């Protein structure tokens, strides 16, 4: 284990509290991560001082969660969350109002924390480590173990099973036997947890080095079926051709192969999620997944919305999934290349190619050669360099030009613009004001009511 060496500014921060006769401990993830030699990004401190007392001692204080006993202190470039020692958790069960009970000792505070590796405190007054639950040993052995009785602790807060899996995935740890065994009986409690909190943990699993470790744990404990029955439906759905895995293992392998970026990891995990729904068995016994990208886009959208992902994330992931089945060959005309760029959007091409490489790795079970994408990339670069139109903003006519020839703003104008864009993508030479106005005048009858 490494030594705990916080920056000098953190000790400077603790001084006013200590001089006022109060305790000040560094707690939680920072202690764990210092011991592991991992990068520490945020600081949580615990003190017996009440929030109002803390607030009086510092100049720059944000009342982050006074009723939960937390204030944020800005000090010499650090941002420290200071929480008064507590006993009971305030992780609401969705039925009772949250309440908070302050405690008088750090030991009481540590015993309400989730896992032994998260339940250590570093005294900023004398630099000693408080470790009543054997967290240091568990860190050394690589074990995630609940503080106290796991069933009881998971019964208090249904998010903890998911957190156990998240830490095991991020740190490459094992979950201790009784802690792991307590997950399945706690699923009922998990259902009461807010979807935002679930999303946060899921996101951290997906950004770990090997998300599949966490996904397999989720599957094995029954959590995956709670979070996404669409995903568990992919288990055992066999595929033909080059595929060496069933659909779910293919998705796991794809997500591991994708770069650690949230959009890409989500797209890789969900790009074939609609295969069970799209599956058809032909009379000869042949199995097809015709238009599975549409089914997958629909299922992914539902799932991501349910998990309260921001709309921008949902839209980008859905688009990548919809476009993931492209298959380029040199017979593509320039117009076909332009249509492809227009459909994907010039800004999303790199992500779509990254998804393709991850998908490919998930099919054959090892990385595929990125040079396989070079021919299409080259065509795209050539077409982009010509500076042609791929979006409405590039058209040589604007809405007001159409209005001047009697096309009403609204759906009719939208439809005309779309048709003009398609014309220009097929033939860039058409992107001239007079030509487009002539076409618009011709077709406007189709769309007016
Ligand atoms: P990270 O590095 O991901 O922030 P962390 O350990 O700091 O990891 P946080 O969610 O920031 O995790 O929580 C800070 C600390 O608060 C934890 O280390 C743990 O001691 C305690 N804690 C957080 N969530 C819970 C919970 N649901 N139940 C019990 N204790 C918790
Ligand atoms: Mg933290």
mmCIF file of C-alpha atoms in Angstrom, residues 163-371:
data_model
loop_
_atom_site.group_PDB
_atom_site.id
_atom_site.type_symbol
_atom_site.label_atom_id
_atom_site.label_comp_id
_atom_site.label_asym_id
_atom_site.label_seq_id
_atom_site.Cartn_x
_atom_site.Cartn_y
_atom_site.Cartn_z
ATOM 1 C CA UNK A 163 -21.995 0.165 -6.082
ATOM 2 C CA UNK A 164 -20.293 -3.063 -5.013
ATOM 3 C CA UNK A 165 -20.214 -4.145 -8.642
ATOM 4 C CA UNK A 166 -19.073 -0.716 -9.749
ATOM 5 C CA UNK A 167 -16.089 -0.723 -7.373
ATOM 6 C CA UNK A 168 -15.183 -4.311 -8.268
ATOM 7 C CA UNK A 169 -15.201 -3.311 -11.947
ATOM 8 C CA UNK A 170 -13.267 -0.054 -11.564
ATOM 9 C CA UNK A 171 -10.644 -1.528 -9.264
ATOM 10 C CA UNK A 172 -10.476 -5.031 -10.709
ATOM 11 C CA UNK A 173 -11.505 -6.465 -7.297
ATOM 12 C CA UNK A 174 -13.525 -9.507 -6.252
ATOM 13 C CA UNK A 175 -16.731 -9.167 -4.279
ATOM 14 C CA UNK A 176 -16.508 -11.042 -0.988
ATOM 15 C CA UNK A 177 -18.770 -14.137 -0.824
ATOM 16 C CA UNK A 178 -21.433 -13.037 1.650
ATOM 17 C CA UNK A 179 -21.576 -9.568 0.100
ATOM 18 C CA UNK A 180 -22.093 -11.050 -3.363
ATOM 19 C CA UNK A 181 -24.656 -13.547 -2.083
ATOM 20 C CA UNK A 182 -26.658 -10.711 -0.511
ATOM 21 C CA UNK A 183 -27.305 -9.016 -3.855
ATOM 22 C CA UNK A 184 -29.971 -11.351 -5.280
ATOM 23 C CA UNK A 185 -32.171 -11.201 -2.140
ATOM 24 C CA UNK A 186 -31.934 -7.377 -2.200
ATOM 25 C CA UNK A 187 -33.409 -6.822 -5.667
ATOM 26 C CA UNK A 188 -36.732 -5.733 -4.208
ATOM 27 C CA UNK A 189 -34.992 -2.917 -2.408
ATOM 28 C CA UNK A 190 -33.031 -2.048 -5.558
ATOM 29 C CA UNK A 191 -36.317 -1.339 -7.373
ATOM 30 C CA UNK A 192 -36.953 1.629 -5.080
ATOM 31 C CA UNK A 193 -33.734 3.391 -6.016
ATOM 32 C CA UNK A 194 -34.008 6.468 -8.210
ATOM 33 C CA UNK A 195 -33.040 5.937 -11.838
ATOM 34 C CA UNK A 196 -30.637 8.869 -11.743
ATOM 35 C CA UNK A 197 -28.567 7.166 -9.042
ATOM 36 C CA UNK A 198 -28.613 3.914 -11.028
ATOM 37 C CA UNK A 199 -27.479 5.747 -14.138
ATOM 38 C CA UNK A 200 -24.531 7.344 -12.313
ATOM 39 C CA UNK A 201 -23.183 3.985 -11.201
ATOM 40 C CA UNK A 202 -23.854 2.337 -14.553
ATOM 41 C CA UNK A 203 -21.964 5.096 -16.271
ATOM 42 C CA UNK A 204 -18.937 4.438 -14.068
ATOM 43 C CA UNK A 205 -19.094 0.719 -14.867
ATOM 44 C CA UNK A 206 -19.203 1.487 -18.588
ATOM 45 C CA UNK A 207 -16.184 3.780 -18.355
ATOM 46 C CA UNK A 208 -14.026 1.250 -16.517
ATOM 47 C CA UNK A 209 -11.258 -0.522 -18.356
ATOM 48 C CA UNK A 210 -13.282 -3.732 -18.794
ATOM 49 C CA UNK A 211 -16.994 -2.996 -18.486
ATOM 50 C CA UNK A 212 -17.818 -6.654 -19.228
ATOM 51 C CA UNK A 213 -16.559 -7.605 -15.752
ATOM 52 C CA UNK A 214 -19.316 -5.480 -14.246
ATOM 53 C CA UNK A 215 -21.921 -6.483 -16.820
ATOM 54 C CA UNK A 216 -21.354 -10.172 -16.082
ATOM 55 C CA UNK A 217 -21.681 -9.520 -12.371
ATOM 56 C CA UNK A 218 -24.896 -7.592 -13.016
ATOM 57 C CA UNK A 219 -26.210 -10.472 -15.091
ATOM 58 C CA UNK A 220 -25.229 -13.146 -12.604
ATOM 59 C CA UNK A 221 -26.804 -11.375 -9.618
ATOM 60 C CA UNK A 222 -30.078 -10.556 -11.371
ATOM 61 C CA UNK A 223 -29.439 -6.804 -11.436
ATOM 62 C CA UNK A 224 -29.151 -6.677 -15.223
ATOM 63 C CA UNK A 225 -32.650 -8.060 -15.642
ATOM 64 C CA UNK A 226 -33.911 -5.293 -13.335
ATOM 65 C CA UNK A 227 -32.087 -2.583 -15.245
ATOM 66 C CA UNK A 228 -32.633 -3.888 -18.769
ATOM 67 C CA UNK A 229 -34.684 -6.986 -19.569
ATOM 68 C CA UNK A 230 -33.985 -6.070 -23.225
ATOM 69 C CA UNK A 231 -30.326 -6.917 -22.612
ATOM 70 C CA UNK A 232 -30.904 -10.174 -20.762
ATOM 71 C CA UNK A 233 -33.187 -11.233 -23.639
ATOM 72 C CA UNK A 234 -30.034 -11.268 -25.785
ATOM 73 C CA UNK A 235 -28.589 -14.182 -23.790
ATOM 74 C CA UNK A 236 -28.583 -17.396 -25.796
ATOM 75 C CA UNK A 237 -29.574 -15.719 -29.058
ATOM 76 C CA UNK A 238 -27.134 -17.421 -31.412
ATOM 77 C CA UNK A 239 -25.781 -15.837 -34.567
ATOM 78 C CA UNK A 240 -24.289 -17.177 -37.742
ATOM 79 C CA UNK A 241 -21.492 -16.138 -40.082
ATOM 80 C CA UNK A 242 -18.291 -14.836 -38.540
ATOM 81 C CA UNK A 243 -19.931 -14.455 -35.112
ATOM 82 C CA UNK A 244 -18.317 -16.546 -32.372
ATOM 83 C CA UNK A 245 -20.630 -15.318 -29.573
ATOM 84 C CA UNK A 246 -24.326 -15.131 -28.824
ATOM 85 C CA UNK A 247 -25.790 -11.623 -28.966
ATOM 86 C CA UNK A 248 -25.151 -10.729 -25.313
ATOM 87 C CA UNK A 249 -21.521 -11.877 -25.290
ATOM 88 C CA UNK A 250 -21.082 -10.045 -28.584
ATOM 89 C CA UNK A 251 -22.327 -6.858 -26.908
ATOM 90 C CA UNK A 252 -20.012 -7.386 -23.909
ATOM 91 C CA UNK A 253 -17.016 -7.929 -26.178
ATOM 92 C CA UNK A 254 -17.947 -4.874 -28.261
ATOM 93 C CA UNK A 255 -18.252 -2.625 -25.222
ATOM 94 C CA UNK A 256 -14.836 -3.759 -23.932
ATOM 95 C CA UNK A 257 -13.318 -3.006 -27.330
ATOM 96 C CA UNK A 258 -14.837 0.489 -27.591
ATOM 97 C CA UNK A 259 -12.748 3.487 -26.463
ATOM 98 C CA UNK A 260 -13.646 4.701 -22.939
ATOM 99 C CA UNK A 261 -16.083 7.373 -24.036
ATOM 100 C CA UNK A 262 -19.655 7.347 -22.757
ATOM 101 C CA UNK A 263 -21.398 7.660 -26.140
ATOM 102 C CA UNK A 264 -19.256 4.966 -27.716
ATOM 103 C CA UNK A 265 -19.563 2.589 -24.800
ATOM 104 C CA UNK A 266 -23.360 3.014 -24.746
ATOM 105 C CA UNK A 267 -23.615 2.575 -28.493
ATOM 106 C CA UNK A 268 -21.403 -0.527 -28.376
ATOM 107 C CA UNK A 269 -23.437 -2.045 -25.541
ATOM 108 C CA UNK A 270 -26.790 -1.389 -27.208
ATOM 109 C CA UNK A 271 -26.138 -1.551 -30.951
ATOM 110 C CA UNK A 272 -27.715 -5.037 -31.341
ATOM 111 C CA UNK A 273 -30.094 -4.934 -28.372
ATOM 112 C CA UNK A 274 -33.077 -5.282 -30.753
ATOM 113 C CA UNK A 275 -31.853 -8.529 -32.296
ATOM 114 C CA UNK A 276 -34.173 -10.783 -30.268
ATOM 115 C CA UNK A 277 -37.134 -8.706 -31.486
ATOM 116 C CA UNK A 278 -35.885 -8.680 -35.086
ATOM 117 C CA UNK A 279 -35.104 -12.378 -35.198
ATOM 118 C CA UNK A 280 -36.898 -14.453 -37.808
ATOM 119 C CA UNK A 281 -36.534 -18.070 -38.740
ATOM 120 C CA UNK A 282 -36.865 -18.805 -42.430
ATOM 121 C CA UNK A 283 -38.562 -22.039 -43.617
ATOM 122 C CA UNK A 284 -35.140 -23.568 -44.372
ATOM 123 C CA UNK A 285 -34.068 -22.958 -40.774
ATOM 124 C CA UNK A 286 -31.959 -19.922 -41.630
ATOM 125 C CA UNK A 287 -32.043 -17.168 -38.986
ATOM 126 C CA UNK A 288 -32.158 -13.497 -39.957
ATOM 127 C CA UNK A 289 -32.108 -10.229 -38.044
ATOM 128 C CA UNK A 290 -33.407 -8.080 -40.858
ATOM 129 C CA UNK A 291 -33.556 -4.358 -39.941
ATOM 130 C CA UNK A 292 -32.305 -5.100 -36.442
ATOM 131 C CA UNK A 293 -30.676 -1.661 -36.307
ATOM 132 C CA UNK A 294 -34.158 -0.107 -36.255
ATOM 133 C CA UNK A 295 -35.335 -2.408 -33.460
ATOM 134 C CA UNK A 296 -32.100 -1.744 -31.582
ATOM 135 C CA UNK A 297 -32.421 2.027 -31.957
ATOM 136 C CA UNK A 298 -35.949 1.855 -30.576
ATOM 137 C CA UNK A 299 -35.016 -0.344 -27.605
ATOM 138 C CA UNK A 300 -31.932 1.733 -26.852
ATOM 139 C CA UNK A 301 -33.965 4.918 -26.894
ATOM 140 C CA UNK A 302 -36.497 3.497 -24.441
ATOM 141 C CA UNK A 303 -33.797 2.213 -22.126
ATOM 142 C CA UNK A 304 -31.713 5.391 -22.144
ATOM 143 C CA UNK A 305 -34.764 7.557 -21.537
ATOM 144 C CA UNK A 306 -35.860 5.304 -18.712
ATOM 145 C CA UNK A 307 -32.423 5.753 -17.149
ATOM 146 C CA UNK A 308 -32.787 9.521 -17.529
ATOM 147 C CA UNK A 309 -29.820 10.021 -19.800
ATOM 148 C CA UNK A 310 -29.761 13.565 -21.218
ATOM 149 C CA UNK A 311 -31.569 13.937 -24.551
ATOM 150 C CA UNK A 312 -28.360 14.834 -26.368
ATOM 151 C CA UNK A 313 -26.833 11.518 -25.281
ATOM 152 C CA UNK A 314 -29.948 9.563 -26.278
ATOM 153 C CA UNK A 315 -30.047 11.188 -29.719
ATOM 154 C CA UNK A 316 -26.383 10.595 -30.486
ATOM 155 C CA UNK A 317 -26.429 6.975 -29.358
ATOM 156 C CA UNK A 318 -29.633 6.255 -31.290
ATOM 157 C CA UNK A 319 -28.169 7.770 -34.458
ATOM 158 C CA UNK A 320 -24.997 5.682 -34.189
ATOM 159 C CA UNK A 321 -27.085 2.549 -33.720
ATOM 160 C CA UNK A 322 -29.333 3.374 -36.689
ATOM 161 C CA UNK A 323 -26.306 3.885 -38.931
ATOM 162 C CA UNK A 324 -24.132 1.007 -37.731
ATOM 163 C CA UNK A 325 -24.951 -1.439 -40.537
ATOM 164 C CA UNK A 326 -23.320 0.472 -43.412
ATOM 165 C CA UNK A 327 -21.352 -1.694 -45.792
ATOM 166 C CA UNK A 328 -19.060 0.132 -48.137
ATOM 167 C CA UNK A 329 -17.620 -1.084 -51.402
ATOM 168 C CA UNK A 330 -15.833 0.797 -54.111
ATOM 169 C CA UNK A 331 -18.872 0.670 -56.371
ATOM 170 C CA UNK A 332 -20.447 3.401 -54.181
ATOM 171 C CA UNK A 333 -20.989 6.496 -56.305
ATOM 172 C CA UNK A 334 -19.943 9.906 -54.980
ATOM 173 C CA UNK A 335 -23.636 10.585 -54.490
ATOM 174 C CA UNK A 336 -23.847 7.470 -52.294
ATOM 175 C CA UNK A 337 -20.887 8.721 -50.232
ATOM 176 C CA UNK A 338 -22.576 12.104 -49.871
ATOM 177 C CA UNK A 339 -25.851 10.483 -48.815
ATOM 178 C CA UNK A 340 -23.959 8.464 -46.238
ATOM 179 C CA UNK A 341 -22.260 11.565 -44.830
ATOM 180 C CA UNK A 342 -25.558 13.463 -44.795
ATOM 181 C CA UNK A 343 -27.313 10.647 -42.952
ATOM 182 C CA UNK A 344 -24.616 10.167 -40.308
ATOM 183 C CA UNK A 345 -23.670 13.828 -40.036
ATOM 184 C CA UNK A 346 -20.079 14.913 -40.677
ATOM 185 C CA UNK A 347 -19.389 15.291 -36.932
ATOM 186 C CA UNK A 348 -20.432 11.730 -36.099
ATOM 187 C CA UNK A 349 -18.345 9.857 -38.640
ATOM 188 C CA UNK A 350 -15.395 9.220 -36.315
ATOM 189 C CA UNK A 351 -17.711 7.823 -33.646
ATOM 190 C CA UNK A 352 -19.441 5.585 -36.174
ATOM 191 C CA UNK A 353 -16.086 4.209 -37.328
ATOM 192 C CA UNK A 354 -15.002 3.625 -33.738
ATOM 193 C CA UNK A 355 -18.270 1.753 -33.204
ATOM 194 C CA UNK A 356 -17.622 -0.325 -36.311
ATOM 195 C CA UNK A 357 -14.185 -1.373 -35.014
ATOM 196 C CA UNK A 358 -15.665 -2.283 -31.622
ATOM 197 C CA UNK A 359 -18.496 -4.217 -33.308
ATOM 198 C CA UNK A 360 -15.982 -6.062 -35.471
ATOM 199 C CA UNK A 361 -13.854 -6.978 -32.465
ATOM 200 C CA UNK A 362 -16.996 -8.265 -30.775
ATOM 201 C CA UNK A 363 -17.779 -10.505 -33.732
ATOM 202 C CA UNK A 364 -14.450 -12.295 -34.082
ATOM 203 C CA UNK A 365 -13.234 -11.934 -30.482
ATOM 204 C CA UNK A 366 -10.054 -9.968 -31.206
ATOM 205 C CA UNK A 367 -9.177 -6.484 -32.493
ATOM 206 C CA UNK A 368 -9.757 -5.926 -36.188
ATOM 207 C CA UNK A 369 -7.487 -3.940 -38.480
ATOM 208 C CA UNK A 370 -8.508 -0.244 -38.449
ATOM 209 C CA UNK A 371 -7.083 0.055 -41.955
#
